Amino acid sequence: MTGSRSKPVPRVVRLGCARLTTCDSMGLATLLMIERHAGDIGAGLRLDGRPHFLRRLLEVTGTMEYFVPAPSAESPASTEAAGVRRAQQPDGRAWSEQGS
C-alpha cells in the first residue's frame, strides 16, 4: 500500500482587493463563502489592500471579524514566518503575475 502525503496547508489565504472597485451583497456573500472554505481547511482569509468602501461595508455589516486582520508592517519574511502562501496558478505563477 502506498502512503499518502498531504500538502501543507497555509494558515492564512491572502486575497488582493486593491483593484476592487465595487462590492455589493453578492460580492460580500462570495467573500464570506471563500472565508468559510478557507476555515474548512484550517486557514484564515485575509483581504489585502482593502479599499475604503470595502472596509466600510465590512464594518457596517459586522463581518469584519470573519477576516484575518492585515499586519501593520508587512515584509516577505514576516508573511513566510506566519505561514502565508501565495495562491498559484497551475503553471506556478502567482495569480498577480498573470500579465495584461
GROMACS .gro file of C-alpha atoms in nm:
model
  100
    1MET     CA    1   0.000   0.000   0.000
    2THR     CA    2   0.128   0.343  -0.089
    3GLY     CA    3   0.148   0.604   0.191
    4SER     CA    4  -0.047   0.920   0.133
    5ARG     CA    5   0.129   1.254   0.154
    6SER     CA    6  -0.078   1.555   0.234
    7LYS     CA    7   0.022   1.900   0.117
    8PRO     CA    8   0.098   2.160   0.383
    9VAL     CA    9  -0.196   2.391   0.444
   10PRO     CA   10  -0.133   2.765   0.475
   11ARG     CA   11  -0.259   2.926   0.793
   12VAL     CA   12  -0.365   3.237   0.602
   13VAL     CA   13  -0.506   3.269   0.250
   14ARG     CA   14  -0.449   3.619   0.110
   15LEU     CA   15  -0.686   3.779  -0.138
   16GLY     CA   16  -0.571   4.103  -0.303
   17CYS     CA   17  -0.853   4.359  -0.307
   18ALA     CA   18  -0.667   4.676  -0.407
   19ARG     CA   19  -0.814   4.678  -0.759
   20LEU     CA   20  -1.169   4.614  -0.639
   21THR     CA   21  -1.400   4.894  -0.749
   22THR     CA   22  -1.731   4.781  -0.601
   23CYS     CA   23  -1.874   4.515  -0.372
   24ASP     CA   24  -2.245   4.451  -0.332
   25SER     CA   25  -2.429   4.192  -0.123
   26MET     CA   26  -2.341   3.914  -0.368
   27GLY     CA   27  -1.973   4.011  -0.352
   28LEU     CA   28  -1.985   4.010   0.028
   29ALA     CA   29  -2.157   3.670   0.026
   30THR     CA   30  -1.881   3.540  -0.204
   31LEU     CA   31  -1.607   3.671   0.029
   32LEU     CA   32  -1.780   3.504   0.324
   33MET     CA   33  -1.808   3.177   0.128
   34ILE     CA   34  -1.434   3.190   0.049
   35GLU     CA   35  -1.366   3.258   0.417
   36ARG     CA   36  -1.575   2.952   0.512
   37HIS     CA   37  -1.387   2.732   0.265
   38ALA     CA   38  -1.054   2.859   0.399
   39GLY     CA   39  -1.175   2.782   0.751
   40ASP     CA   40  -1.270   2.428   0.643
   41ILE     CA   41  -0.903   2.358   0.569
   42GLY     CA   42  -0.785   2.531   0.886
   43ALA     CA   43  -0.682   2.863   0.731
   44GLY     CA   44  -0.800   3.220   0.772
   45LEU     CA   45  -0.877   3.464   0.491
   46ARG     CA   46  -0.701   3.799   0.479
   47LEU     CA   47  -0.825   4.069   0.243
   48ASP     CA   48  -0.514   4.264   0.141
   49GLY     CA   49  -0.533   4.621   0.012
   50ARG     CA   50  -0.892   4.677   0.123
   51PRO     CA   51  -1.037   4.989  -0.040
   52HIS     CA   52  -1.219   5.228   0.193
   53PHE     CA   53  -1.564   5.122   0.067
   54LEU     CA   54  -1.488   4.755   0.141
   55ARG     CA   55  -1.366   4.832   0.494
   56ARG     CA   56  -1.683   5.035   0.549
   57LEU     CA   57  -1.905   4.755   0.412
   58LEU     CA   58  -1.740   4.502   0.645
   59GLU     CA   59  -1.781   4.737   0.943
   60VAL     CA   60  -2.147   4.821   0.872
   61THR     CA   61  -2.243   4.457   0.817
   62GLY     CA   62  -2.049   4.332   1.120
   63THR     CA   63  -1.847   4.092   0.908
   64MET     CA   64  -1.501   4.244   0.960
   65GLU     CA   65  -1.433   3.994   1.240
   66TYR     CA   66  -1.451   3.699   0.999
   67PHE     CA   67  -1.136   3.807   0.816
   68VAL     CA   68  -0.776   3.795   0.934
   69PRO     CA   69  -0.656   4.149   1.007
   70ALA     CA   70  -0.366   4.273   0.796
   71PRO     CA   71  -0.047   4.331   0.996
   72SER     CA   72   0.059   4.693   1.037
   73ALA     CA   73   0.402   4.638   0.883
   74GLU     CA   74   0.437   4.354   0.638
   75SER     CA   75   0.752   4.217   0.482
   76PRO     CA   76   0.804   3.899   0.278
   77ALA     CA   77   0.990   3.744   0.572
   78SER     CA   78   0.705   3.814   0.813
   79THR     CA   79   0.446   3.661   0.581
   80GLU     CA   80   0.653   3.346   0.535
   81ALA     CA   81   0.703   3.317   0.909
   82ALA     CA   82   0.328   3.348   0.958
   83GLY     CA   83   0.264   3.056   0.722
   84VAL     CA   84   0.127   3.273   0.441
   85ARG     CA   85   0.148   3.121   0.094
   86ARG     CA   86   0.054   3.295  -0.228
   87ALA     CA   87  -0.212   3.124  -0.436
   88GLN     CA   88  -0.061   2.997  -0.757
   89GLN     CA   89  -0.189   2.911  -1.096
   90PRO     CA   90  -0.129   2.558  -1.232
   91ASP     CA   91   0.183   2.681  -1.417
   92GLY     CA   92   0.338   2.805  -1.089
   93ARG     CA   93   0.293   3.179  -1.146
   94ALA     CA   94   0.129   3.378  -0.868
   95TRP     CA   95  -0.220   3.498  -0.960
   96SER     CA   96  -0.097   3.859  -0.955
   97GLU     CA   97   0.163   3.775  -1.223
   98GLN     CA   98  -0.092   3.695  -1.494
   99GLY     CA   99   0.006   3.985  -1.717
  100SER     CA  100  -0.223   4.210  -1.914
   0.00000   0.00000   0.00000
